[in-house]
PDB file of C-alpha atoms and ligand atoms in Angstrom:
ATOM      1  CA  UNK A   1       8.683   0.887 -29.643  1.00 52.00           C
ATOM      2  CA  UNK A   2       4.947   0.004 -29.581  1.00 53.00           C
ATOM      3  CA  UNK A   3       4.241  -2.345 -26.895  1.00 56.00           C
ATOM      4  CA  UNK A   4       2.093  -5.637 -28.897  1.00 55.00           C
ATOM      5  CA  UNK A   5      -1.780  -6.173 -27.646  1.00 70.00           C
ATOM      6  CA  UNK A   6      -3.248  -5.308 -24.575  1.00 83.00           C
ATOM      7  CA  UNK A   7      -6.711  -5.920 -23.505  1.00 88.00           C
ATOM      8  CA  UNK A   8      -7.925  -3.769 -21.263  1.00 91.00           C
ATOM      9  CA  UNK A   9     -11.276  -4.899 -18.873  1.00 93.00           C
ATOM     10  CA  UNK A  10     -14.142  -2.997 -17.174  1.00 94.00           C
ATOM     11  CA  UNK A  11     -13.144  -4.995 -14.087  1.00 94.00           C
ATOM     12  CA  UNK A  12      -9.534  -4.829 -13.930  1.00 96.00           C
ATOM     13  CA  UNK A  13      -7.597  -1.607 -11.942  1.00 97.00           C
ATOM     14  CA  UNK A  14      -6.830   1.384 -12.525  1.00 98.00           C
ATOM     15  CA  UNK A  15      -2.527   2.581 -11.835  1.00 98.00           C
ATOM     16  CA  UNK A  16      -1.258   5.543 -10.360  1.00 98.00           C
ATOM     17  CA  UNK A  17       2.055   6.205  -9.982  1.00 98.00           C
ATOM     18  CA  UNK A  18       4.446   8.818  -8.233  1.00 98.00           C
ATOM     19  CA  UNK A  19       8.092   9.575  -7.463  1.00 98.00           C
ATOM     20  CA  UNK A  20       6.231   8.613  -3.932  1.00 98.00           C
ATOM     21  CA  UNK A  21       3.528   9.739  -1.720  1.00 98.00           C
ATOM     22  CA  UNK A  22       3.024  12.875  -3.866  1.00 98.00           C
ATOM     23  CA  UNK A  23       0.241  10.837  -6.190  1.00 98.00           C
ATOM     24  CA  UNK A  24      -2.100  10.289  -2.743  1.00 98.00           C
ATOM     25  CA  UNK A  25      -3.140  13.750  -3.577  1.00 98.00           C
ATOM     26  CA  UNK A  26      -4.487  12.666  -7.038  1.00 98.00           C
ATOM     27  CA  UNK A  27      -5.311   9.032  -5.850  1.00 98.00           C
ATOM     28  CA  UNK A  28      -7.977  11.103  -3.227  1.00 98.00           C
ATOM     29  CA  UNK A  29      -9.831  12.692  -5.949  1.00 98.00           C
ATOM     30  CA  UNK A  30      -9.947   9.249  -7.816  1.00 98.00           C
ATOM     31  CA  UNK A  31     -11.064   7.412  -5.067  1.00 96.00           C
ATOM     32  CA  UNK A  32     -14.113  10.007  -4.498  1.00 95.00           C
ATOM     33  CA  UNK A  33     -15.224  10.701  -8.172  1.00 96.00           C
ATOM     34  CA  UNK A  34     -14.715   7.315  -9.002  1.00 96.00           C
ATOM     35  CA  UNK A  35     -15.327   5.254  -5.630  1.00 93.00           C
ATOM     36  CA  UNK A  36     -16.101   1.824  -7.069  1.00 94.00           C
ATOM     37  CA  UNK A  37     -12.951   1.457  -9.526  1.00 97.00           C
ATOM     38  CA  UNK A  38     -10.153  -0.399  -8.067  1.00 97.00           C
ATOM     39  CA  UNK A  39      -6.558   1.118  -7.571  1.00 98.00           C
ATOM     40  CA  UNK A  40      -3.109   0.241  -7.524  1.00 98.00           C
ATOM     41  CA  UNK A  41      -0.795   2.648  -6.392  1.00 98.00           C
ATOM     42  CA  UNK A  42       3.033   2.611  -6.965  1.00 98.00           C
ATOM     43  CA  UNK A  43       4.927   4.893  -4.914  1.00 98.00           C
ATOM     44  CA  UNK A  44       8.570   5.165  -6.335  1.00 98.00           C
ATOM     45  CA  UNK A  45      10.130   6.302  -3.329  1.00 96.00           C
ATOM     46  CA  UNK A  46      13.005   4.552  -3.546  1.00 95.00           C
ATOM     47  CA  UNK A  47      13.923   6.803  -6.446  1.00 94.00           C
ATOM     48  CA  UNK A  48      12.432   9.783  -4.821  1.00 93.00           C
ATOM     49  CA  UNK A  49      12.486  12.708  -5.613  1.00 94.00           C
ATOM     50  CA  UNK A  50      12.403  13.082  -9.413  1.00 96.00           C
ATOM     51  CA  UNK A  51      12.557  16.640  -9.438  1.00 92.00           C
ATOM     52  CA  UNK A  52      16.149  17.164  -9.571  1.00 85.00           C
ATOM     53  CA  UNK A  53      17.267  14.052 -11.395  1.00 93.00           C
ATOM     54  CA  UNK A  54      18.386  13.955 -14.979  1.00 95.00           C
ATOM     55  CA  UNK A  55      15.409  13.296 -17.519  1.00 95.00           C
ATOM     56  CA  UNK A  56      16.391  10.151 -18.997  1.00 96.00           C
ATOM     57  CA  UNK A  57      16.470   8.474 -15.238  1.00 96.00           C
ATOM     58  CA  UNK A  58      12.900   9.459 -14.919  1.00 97.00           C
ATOM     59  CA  UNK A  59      11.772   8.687 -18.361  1.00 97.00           C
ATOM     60  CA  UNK A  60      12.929   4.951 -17.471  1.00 96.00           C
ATOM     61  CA  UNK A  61      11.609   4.751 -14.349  1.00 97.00           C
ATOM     62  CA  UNK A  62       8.288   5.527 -16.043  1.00 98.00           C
ATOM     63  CA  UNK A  63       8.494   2.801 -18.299  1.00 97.00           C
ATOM     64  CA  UNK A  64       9.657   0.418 -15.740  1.00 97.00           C
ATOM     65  CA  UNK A  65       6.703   1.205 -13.320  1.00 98.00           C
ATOM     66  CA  UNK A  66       4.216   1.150 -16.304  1.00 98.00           C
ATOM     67  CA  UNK A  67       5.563  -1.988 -17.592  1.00 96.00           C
ATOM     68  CA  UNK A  68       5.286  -3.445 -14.138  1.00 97.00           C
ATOM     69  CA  UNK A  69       1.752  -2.214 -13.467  1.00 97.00           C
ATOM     70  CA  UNK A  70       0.422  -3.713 -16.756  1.00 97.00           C
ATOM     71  CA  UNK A  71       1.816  -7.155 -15.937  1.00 95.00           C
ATOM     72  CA  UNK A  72      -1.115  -6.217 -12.511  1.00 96.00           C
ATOM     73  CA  UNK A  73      -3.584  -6.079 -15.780  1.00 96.00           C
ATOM     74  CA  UNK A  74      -4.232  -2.438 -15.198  1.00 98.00           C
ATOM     75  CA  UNK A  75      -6.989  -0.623 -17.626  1.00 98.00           C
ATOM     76  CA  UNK A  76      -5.798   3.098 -17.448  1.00 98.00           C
ATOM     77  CA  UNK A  77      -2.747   4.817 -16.041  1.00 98.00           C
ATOM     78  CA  UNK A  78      -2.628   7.925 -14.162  1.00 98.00           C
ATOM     79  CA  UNK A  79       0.674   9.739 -14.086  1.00 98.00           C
ATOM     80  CA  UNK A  80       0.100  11.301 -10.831  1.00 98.00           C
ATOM     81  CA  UNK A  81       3.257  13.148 -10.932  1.00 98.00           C
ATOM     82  CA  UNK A  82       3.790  16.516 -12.832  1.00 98.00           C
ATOM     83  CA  UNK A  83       7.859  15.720 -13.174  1.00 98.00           C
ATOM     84  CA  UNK A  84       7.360  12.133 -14.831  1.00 98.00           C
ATOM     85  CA  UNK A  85       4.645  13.512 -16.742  1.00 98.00           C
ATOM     86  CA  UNK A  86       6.726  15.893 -18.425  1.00 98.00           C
ATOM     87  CA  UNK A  87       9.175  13.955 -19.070  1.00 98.00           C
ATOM     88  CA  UNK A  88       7.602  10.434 -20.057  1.00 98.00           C
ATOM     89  CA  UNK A  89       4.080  10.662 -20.910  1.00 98.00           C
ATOM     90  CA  UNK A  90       4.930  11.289 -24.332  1.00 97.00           C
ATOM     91  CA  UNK A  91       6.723   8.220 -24.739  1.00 97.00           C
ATOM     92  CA  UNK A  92       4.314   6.190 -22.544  1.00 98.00           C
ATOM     93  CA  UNK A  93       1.296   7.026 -25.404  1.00 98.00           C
ATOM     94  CA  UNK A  94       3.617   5.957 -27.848  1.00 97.00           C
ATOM     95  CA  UNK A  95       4.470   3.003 -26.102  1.00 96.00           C
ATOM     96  CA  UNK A  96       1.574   1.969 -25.111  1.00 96.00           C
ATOM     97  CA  UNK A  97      -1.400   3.251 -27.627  1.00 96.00           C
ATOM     98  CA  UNK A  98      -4.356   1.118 -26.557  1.00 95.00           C
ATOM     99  CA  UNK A  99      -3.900   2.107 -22.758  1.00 97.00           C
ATOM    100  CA  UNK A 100      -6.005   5.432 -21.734  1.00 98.00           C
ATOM    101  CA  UNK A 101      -2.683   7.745 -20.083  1.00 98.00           C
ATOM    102  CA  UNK A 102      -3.735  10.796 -18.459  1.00 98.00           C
ATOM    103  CA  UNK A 103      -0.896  13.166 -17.094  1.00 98.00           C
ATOM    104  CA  UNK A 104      -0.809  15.658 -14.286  1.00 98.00           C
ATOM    105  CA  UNK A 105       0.547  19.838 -15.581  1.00 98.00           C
ATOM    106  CA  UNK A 106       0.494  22.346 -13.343  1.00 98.00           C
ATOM    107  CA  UNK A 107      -2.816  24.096 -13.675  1.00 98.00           C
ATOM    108  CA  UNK A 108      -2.089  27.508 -15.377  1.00 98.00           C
ATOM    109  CA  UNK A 109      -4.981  28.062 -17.370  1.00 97.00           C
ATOM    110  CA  UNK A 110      -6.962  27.506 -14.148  1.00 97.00           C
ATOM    111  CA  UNK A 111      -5.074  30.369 -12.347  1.00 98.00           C
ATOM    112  CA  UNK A 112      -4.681  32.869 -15.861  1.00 97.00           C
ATOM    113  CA  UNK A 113      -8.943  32.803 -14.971  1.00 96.00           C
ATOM    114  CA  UNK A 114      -8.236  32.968 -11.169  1.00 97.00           C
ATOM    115  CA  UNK A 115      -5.783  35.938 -10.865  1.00 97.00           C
ATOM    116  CA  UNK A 116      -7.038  39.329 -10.531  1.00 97.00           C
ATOM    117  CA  UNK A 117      -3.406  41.453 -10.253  1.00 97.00           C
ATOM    118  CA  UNK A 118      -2.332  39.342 -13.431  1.00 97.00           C
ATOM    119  CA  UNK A 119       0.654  37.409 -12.158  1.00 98.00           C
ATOM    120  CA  UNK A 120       0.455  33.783 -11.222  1.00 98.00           C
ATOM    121  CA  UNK A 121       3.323  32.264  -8.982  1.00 98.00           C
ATOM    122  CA  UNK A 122       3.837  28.056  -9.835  1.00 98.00           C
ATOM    123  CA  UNK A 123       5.288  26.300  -7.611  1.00 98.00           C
ATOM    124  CA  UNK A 124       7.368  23.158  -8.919  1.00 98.00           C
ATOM    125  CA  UNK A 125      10.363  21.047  -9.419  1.00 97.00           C
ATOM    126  CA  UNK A 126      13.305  22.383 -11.122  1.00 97.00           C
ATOM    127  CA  UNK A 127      13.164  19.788 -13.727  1.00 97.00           C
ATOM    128  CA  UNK A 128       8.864  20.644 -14.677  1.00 98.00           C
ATOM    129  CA  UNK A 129       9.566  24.026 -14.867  1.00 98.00           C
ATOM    130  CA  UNK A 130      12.661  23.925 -17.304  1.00 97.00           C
ATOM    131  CA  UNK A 131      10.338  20.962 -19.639  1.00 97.00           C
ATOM    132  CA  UNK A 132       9.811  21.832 -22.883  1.00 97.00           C
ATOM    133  CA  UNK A 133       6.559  20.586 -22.457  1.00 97.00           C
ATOM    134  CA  UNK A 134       5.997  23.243 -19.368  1.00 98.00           C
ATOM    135  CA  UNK A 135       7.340  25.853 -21.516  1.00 98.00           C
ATOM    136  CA  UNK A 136       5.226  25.318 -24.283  1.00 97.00           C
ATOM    137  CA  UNK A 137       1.997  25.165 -22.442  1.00 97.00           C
ATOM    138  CA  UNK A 138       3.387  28.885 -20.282  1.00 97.00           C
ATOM    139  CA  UNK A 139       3.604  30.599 -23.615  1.00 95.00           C
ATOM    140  CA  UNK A 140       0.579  29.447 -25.009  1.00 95.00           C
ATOM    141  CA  UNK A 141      -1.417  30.402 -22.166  1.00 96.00           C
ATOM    142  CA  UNK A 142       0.831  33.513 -21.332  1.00 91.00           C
ATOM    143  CA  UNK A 143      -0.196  34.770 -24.723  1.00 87.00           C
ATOM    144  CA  UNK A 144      -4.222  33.864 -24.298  1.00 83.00           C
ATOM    145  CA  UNK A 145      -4.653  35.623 -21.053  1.00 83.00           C
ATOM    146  CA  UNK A 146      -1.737  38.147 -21.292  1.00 88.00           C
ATOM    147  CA  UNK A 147      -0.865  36.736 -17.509  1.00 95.00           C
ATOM    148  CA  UNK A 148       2.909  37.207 -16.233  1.00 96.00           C
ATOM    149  CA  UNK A 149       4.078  33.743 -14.670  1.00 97.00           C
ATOM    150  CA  UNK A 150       6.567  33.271 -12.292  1.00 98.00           C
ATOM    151  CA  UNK A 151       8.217  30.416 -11.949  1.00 98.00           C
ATOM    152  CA  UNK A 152       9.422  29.259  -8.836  1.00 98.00           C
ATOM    153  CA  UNK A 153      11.533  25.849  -8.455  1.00 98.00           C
ATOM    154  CA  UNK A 154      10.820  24.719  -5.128  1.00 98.00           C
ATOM    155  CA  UNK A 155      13.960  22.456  -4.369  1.00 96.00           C
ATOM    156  CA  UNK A 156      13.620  20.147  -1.724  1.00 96.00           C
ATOM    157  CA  UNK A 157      10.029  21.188  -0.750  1.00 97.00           C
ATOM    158  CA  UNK A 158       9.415  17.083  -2.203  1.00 97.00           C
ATOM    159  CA  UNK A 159      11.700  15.611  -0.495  1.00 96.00           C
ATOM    160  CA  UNK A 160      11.124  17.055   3.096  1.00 97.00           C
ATOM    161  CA  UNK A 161       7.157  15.898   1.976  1.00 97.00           C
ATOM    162  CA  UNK A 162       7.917  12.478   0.878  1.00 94.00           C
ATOM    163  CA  UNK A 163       9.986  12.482   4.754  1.00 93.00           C
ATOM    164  CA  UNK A 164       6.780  13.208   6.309  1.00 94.00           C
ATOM    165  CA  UNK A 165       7.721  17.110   7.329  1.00 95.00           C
ATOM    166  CA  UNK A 166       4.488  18.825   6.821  1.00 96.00           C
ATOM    167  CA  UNK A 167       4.660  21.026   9.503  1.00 93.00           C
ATOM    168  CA  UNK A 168       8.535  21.146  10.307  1.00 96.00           C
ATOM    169  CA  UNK A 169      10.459  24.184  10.943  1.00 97.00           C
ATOM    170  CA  UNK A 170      12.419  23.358   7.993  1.00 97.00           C
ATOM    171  CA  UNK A 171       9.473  22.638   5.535  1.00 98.00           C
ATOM    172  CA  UNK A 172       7.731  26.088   7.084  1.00 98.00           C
ATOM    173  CA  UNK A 173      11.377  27.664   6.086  1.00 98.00           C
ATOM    174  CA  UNK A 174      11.825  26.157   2.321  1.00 98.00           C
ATOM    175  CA  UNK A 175       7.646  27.594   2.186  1.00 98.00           C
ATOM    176  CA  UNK A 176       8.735  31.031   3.249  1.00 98.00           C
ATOM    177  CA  UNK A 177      11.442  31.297   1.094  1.00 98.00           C
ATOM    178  CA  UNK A 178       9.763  30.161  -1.971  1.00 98.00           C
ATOM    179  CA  UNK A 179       6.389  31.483  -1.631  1.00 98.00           C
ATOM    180  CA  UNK A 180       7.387  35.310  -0.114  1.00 98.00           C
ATOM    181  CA  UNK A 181       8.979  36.283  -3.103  1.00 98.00           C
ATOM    182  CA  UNK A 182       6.333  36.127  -5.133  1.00 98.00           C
ATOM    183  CA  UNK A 183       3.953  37.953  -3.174  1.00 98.00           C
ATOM    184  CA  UNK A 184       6.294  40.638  -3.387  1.00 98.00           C
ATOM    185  CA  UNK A 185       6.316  40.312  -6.590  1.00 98.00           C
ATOM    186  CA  UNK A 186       2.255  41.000  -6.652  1.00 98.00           C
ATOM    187  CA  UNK A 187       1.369  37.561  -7.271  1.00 98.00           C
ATOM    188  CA  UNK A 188      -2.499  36.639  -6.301  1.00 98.00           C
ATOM    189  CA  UNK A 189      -2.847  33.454  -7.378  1.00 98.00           C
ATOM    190  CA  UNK A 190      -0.041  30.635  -6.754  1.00 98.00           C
ATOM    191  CA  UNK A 191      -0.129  26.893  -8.311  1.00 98.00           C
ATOM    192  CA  UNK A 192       0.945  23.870  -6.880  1.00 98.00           C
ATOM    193  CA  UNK A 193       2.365  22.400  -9.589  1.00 98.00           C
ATOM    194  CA  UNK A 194       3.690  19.020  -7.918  1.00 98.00           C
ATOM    195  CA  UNK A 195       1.808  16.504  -6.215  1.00 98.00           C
ATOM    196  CA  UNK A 196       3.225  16.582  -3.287  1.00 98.00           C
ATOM    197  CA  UNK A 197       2.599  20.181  -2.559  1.00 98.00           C
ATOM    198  CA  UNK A 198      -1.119  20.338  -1.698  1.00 98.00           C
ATOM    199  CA  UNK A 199       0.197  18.306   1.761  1.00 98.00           C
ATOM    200  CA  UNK A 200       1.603  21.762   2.251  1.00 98.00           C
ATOM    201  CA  UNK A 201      -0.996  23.586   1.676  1.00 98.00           C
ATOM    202  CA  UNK A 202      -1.929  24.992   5.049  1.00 97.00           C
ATOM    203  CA  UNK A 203       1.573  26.143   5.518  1.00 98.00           C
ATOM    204  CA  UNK A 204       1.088  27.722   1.735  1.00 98.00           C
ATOM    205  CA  UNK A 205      -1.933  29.329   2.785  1.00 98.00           C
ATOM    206  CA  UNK A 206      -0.703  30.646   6.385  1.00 98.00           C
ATOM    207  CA  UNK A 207       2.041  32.363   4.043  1.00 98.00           C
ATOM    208  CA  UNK A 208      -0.116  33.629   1.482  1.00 98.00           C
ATOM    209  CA  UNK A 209      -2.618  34.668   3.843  1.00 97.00           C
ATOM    210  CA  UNK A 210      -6.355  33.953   2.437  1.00 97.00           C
ATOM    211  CA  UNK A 211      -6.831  36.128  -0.581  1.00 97.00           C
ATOM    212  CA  UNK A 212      -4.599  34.142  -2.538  1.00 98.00           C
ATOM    213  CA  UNK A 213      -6.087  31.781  -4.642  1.00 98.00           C
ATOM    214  CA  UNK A 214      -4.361  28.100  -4.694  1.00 98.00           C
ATOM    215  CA  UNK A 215      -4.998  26.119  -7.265  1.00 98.00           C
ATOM    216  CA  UNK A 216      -4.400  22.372  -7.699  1.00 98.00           C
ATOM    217  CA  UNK A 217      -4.904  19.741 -10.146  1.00 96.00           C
ATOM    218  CA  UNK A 218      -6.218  16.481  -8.824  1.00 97.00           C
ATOM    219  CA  UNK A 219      -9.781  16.941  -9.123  1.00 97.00           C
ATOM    220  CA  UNK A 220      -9.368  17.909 -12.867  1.00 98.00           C
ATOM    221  CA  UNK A 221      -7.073  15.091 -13.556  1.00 98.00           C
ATOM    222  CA  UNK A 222     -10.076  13.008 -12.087  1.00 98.00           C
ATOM    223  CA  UNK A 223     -12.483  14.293 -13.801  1.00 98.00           C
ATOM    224  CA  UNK A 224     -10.374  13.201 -17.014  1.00 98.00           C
ATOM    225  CA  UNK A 225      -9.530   9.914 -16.029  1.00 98.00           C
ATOM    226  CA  UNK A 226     -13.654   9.624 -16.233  1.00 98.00           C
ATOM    227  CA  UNK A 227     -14.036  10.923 -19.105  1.00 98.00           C
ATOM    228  CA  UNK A 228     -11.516   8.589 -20.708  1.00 98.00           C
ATOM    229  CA  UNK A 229     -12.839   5.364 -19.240  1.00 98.00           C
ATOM    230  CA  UNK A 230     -16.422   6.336 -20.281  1.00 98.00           C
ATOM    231  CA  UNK A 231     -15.254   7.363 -23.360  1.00 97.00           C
ATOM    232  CA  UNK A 232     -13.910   4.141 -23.845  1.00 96.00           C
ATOM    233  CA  UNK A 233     -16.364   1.930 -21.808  1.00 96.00           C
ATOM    234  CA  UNK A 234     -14.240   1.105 -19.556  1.00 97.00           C
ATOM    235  CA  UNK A 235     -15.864   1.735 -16.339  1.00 96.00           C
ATOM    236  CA  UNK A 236     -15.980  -0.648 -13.769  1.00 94.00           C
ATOM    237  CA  UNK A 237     -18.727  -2.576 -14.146  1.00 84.00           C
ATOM    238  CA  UNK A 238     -19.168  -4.546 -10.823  1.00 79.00           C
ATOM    239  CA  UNK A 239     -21.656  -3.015  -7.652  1.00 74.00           C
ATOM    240  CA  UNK A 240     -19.028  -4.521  -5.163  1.00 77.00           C
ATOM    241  CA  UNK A 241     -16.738  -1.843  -3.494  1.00 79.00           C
ATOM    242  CA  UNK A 242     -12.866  -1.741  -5.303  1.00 86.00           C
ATOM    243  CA  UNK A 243      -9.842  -2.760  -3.397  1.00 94.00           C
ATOM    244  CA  UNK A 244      -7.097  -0.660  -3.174  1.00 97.00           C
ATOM    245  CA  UNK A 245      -3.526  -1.875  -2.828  1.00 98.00           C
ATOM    246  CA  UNK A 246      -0.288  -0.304  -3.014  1.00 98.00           C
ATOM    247  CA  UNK A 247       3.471  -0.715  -3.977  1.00 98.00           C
ATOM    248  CA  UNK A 248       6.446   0.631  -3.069  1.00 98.00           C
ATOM    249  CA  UNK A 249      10.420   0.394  -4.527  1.00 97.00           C
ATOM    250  CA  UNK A 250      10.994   2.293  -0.824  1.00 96.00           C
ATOM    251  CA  UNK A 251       9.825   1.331   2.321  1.00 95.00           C
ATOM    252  CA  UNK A 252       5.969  -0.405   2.738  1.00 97.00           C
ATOM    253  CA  UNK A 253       5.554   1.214   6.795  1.00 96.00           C
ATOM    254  CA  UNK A 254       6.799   4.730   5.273  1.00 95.00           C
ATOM    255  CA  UNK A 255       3.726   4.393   2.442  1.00 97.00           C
ATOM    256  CA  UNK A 256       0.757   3.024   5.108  1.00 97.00           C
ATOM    257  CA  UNK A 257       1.744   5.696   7.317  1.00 96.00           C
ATOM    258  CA  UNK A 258       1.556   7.544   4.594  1.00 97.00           C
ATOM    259  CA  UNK A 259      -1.694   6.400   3.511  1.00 97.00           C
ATOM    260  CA  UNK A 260      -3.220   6.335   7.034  1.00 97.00           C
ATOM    261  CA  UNK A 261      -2.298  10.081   7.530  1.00 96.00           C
ATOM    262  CA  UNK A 262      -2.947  11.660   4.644  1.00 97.00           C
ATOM    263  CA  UNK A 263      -6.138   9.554   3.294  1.00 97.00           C
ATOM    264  CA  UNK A 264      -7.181   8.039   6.437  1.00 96.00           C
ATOM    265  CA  UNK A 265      -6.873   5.311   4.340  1.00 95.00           C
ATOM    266  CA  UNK A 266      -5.824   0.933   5.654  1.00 94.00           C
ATOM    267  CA  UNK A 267      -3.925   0.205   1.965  1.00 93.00           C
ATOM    268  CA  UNK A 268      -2.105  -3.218   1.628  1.00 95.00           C
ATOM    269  CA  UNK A 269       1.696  -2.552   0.790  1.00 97.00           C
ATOM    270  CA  UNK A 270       3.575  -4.729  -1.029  1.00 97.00           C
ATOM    271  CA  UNK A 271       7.629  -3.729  -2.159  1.00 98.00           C
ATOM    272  CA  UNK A 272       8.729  -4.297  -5.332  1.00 97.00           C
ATOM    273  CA  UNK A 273      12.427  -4.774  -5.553  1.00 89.00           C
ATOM    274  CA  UNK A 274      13.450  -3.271  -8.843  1.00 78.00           C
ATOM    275  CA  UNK A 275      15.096  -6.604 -10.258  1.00 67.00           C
ATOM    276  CA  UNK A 276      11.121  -7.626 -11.157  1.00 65.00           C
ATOM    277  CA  UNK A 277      11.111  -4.296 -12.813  1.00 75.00           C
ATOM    278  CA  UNK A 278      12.860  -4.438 -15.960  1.00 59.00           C
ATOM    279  CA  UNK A 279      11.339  -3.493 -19.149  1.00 59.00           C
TER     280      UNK A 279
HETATM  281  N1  DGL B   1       5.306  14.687  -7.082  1.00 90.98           N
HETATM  282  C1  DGL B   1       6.143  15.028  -8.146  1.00 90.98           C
HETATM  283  C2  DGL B   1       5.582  16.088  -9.063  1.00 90.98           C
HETATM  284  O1  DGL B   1       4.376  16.226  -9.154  1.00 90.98           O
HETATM  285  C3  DGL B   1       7.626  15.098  -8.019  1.00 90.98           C
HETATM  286  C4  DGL B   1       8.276  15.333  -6.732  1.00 90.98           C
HETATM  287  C5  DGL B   1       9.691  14.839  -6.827  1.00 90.98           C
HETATM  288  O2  DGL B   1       9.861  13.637  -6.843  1.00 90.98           O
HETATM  289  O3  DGL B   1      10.603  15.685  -6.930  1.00 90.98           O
HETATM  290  O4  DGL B   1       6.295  16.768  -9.746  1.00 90.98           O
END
């Protein structure tokens, strides 16, 4: 179903959304391409993780969340996770046709340029990795660049992020056992193909040692989101500085602290209880 009119404004915010703090990853790249747009973030940790849950709950917790952040007037909507995009942004264009939608995919034409040995590693959740929309994009750019992917589903890696484990034995553990085997397996380039991974990144690097090449995709995604809103003249047209403010359908300390340590960031959290959510 096609949503009716919406007008969109220079002036008004831009939303990102997540399964939960996964999308401050993305949001940081926004915030420093684009520096005087204003953001509302919607952290769905209350539903968190996605990665393991069955497509249709995800698909309508994308349409809840973008329902809920248009009636906040945004102007564009950034999928900032690489789970819901696969599963919803699809129906979220066809939804919503006038809004500008850009999705987050693991970056594997990035890495088929990167890797030297020919074999990428991507890291993700179980559910991107078995998409059809992940599989389509593997063989088309398996078959460009005659690279070998392995795919590696990196269950629970999310959920000890969204906890705030970035440095816990157990998250160093779930690294280990995820990233080793692909080393072995003569891998030289790996790709973080969830949001919430590049938290990890240190702990993916002391793994992978520094030849490796990491590759994320919040700084493209960025660079999209700019082209879209120029595209469309839709960028912000105010000098004053943006505001930022965030929501949550988990708890709002868990997301400043998340903010605050990640970002460095003071955001305003406000919960949304999921009754003021239906689409
Ligand atoms: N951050 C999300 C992604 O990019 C999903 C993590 C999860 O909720 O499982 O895929």
């Amino acid at each position: 179903m096609a949503d009716p009119v919406i007008t969109l404004h220079r002036d008004a915010p831009i939303g990102i959304f997540d399964s939960g703090i996964g999308g401050l990853s993305v949001l940081r790249h926004v915030q420093s391409l684009l520096p005087d747009e204003s953001l509302l973030y919607f952290a769905d940790s209350g539903f968190a993780p996605y990665g393991e849950k069955p497509e249709a709950v995800i698909v309508d917790r994308a349409v809840s969340i973008a329902a809920f952040l248009l009636t906040q007037h945004i102007k564009a909507l950034v999928v900032a996770c690489n789970t819901a995009t696969a599963a919803a942004i699809a129906g979220l264009r066809a939804r919503y046709p006038d809004l500008p939608v850009v999705g987050v995919e693991p970056g594997l034409k990035p890495a088929a340029s990167l890797t030297r040995s020919g074999t990428v590693g991507v890291l993700a959740t179980a559910n991107t990795l078995a998409s059809e929309k992940f599989l389509k994009l593997q063989s088309q750019v398996a078959q460009d660049a005659s690279v070998t992917f392995l795919l590696q589903a990196c269950n629970g890696l999310a959920h000890h992020i969204e906890k705030g484990e970035l440095s816990s034995r157990e998250t160093q553990q779930l690294v280990e056992q995820y990233v080793k085997p692909l080393l072995a397996q003569h891998a030289d380039t790996l790709v973080l193909g969830c949001t919430h991974y590049p938290f990890v990144e240190q702990l993916i690097r002391d793994v992978a040692g520094p030849d490796v090449n990491i590759v994320d995709t919040g700084e493209p995604v960025a660079r999209q989101l700019q082209r879209l809103l120029t595209q469309r003249d839709l960028l912000r047209s105010t000098a004053a500085a943006g505001h930022l403010l965030a929501y949550t359908t988990g708890s709002s300390s868990t997301l400043s602290l998340a903010f605050s340590k990640l970002l460095r960031l003071d955001a305003l959290v406000q919960v949304v209880s999921t009754t003021h959510m239906s689409h």
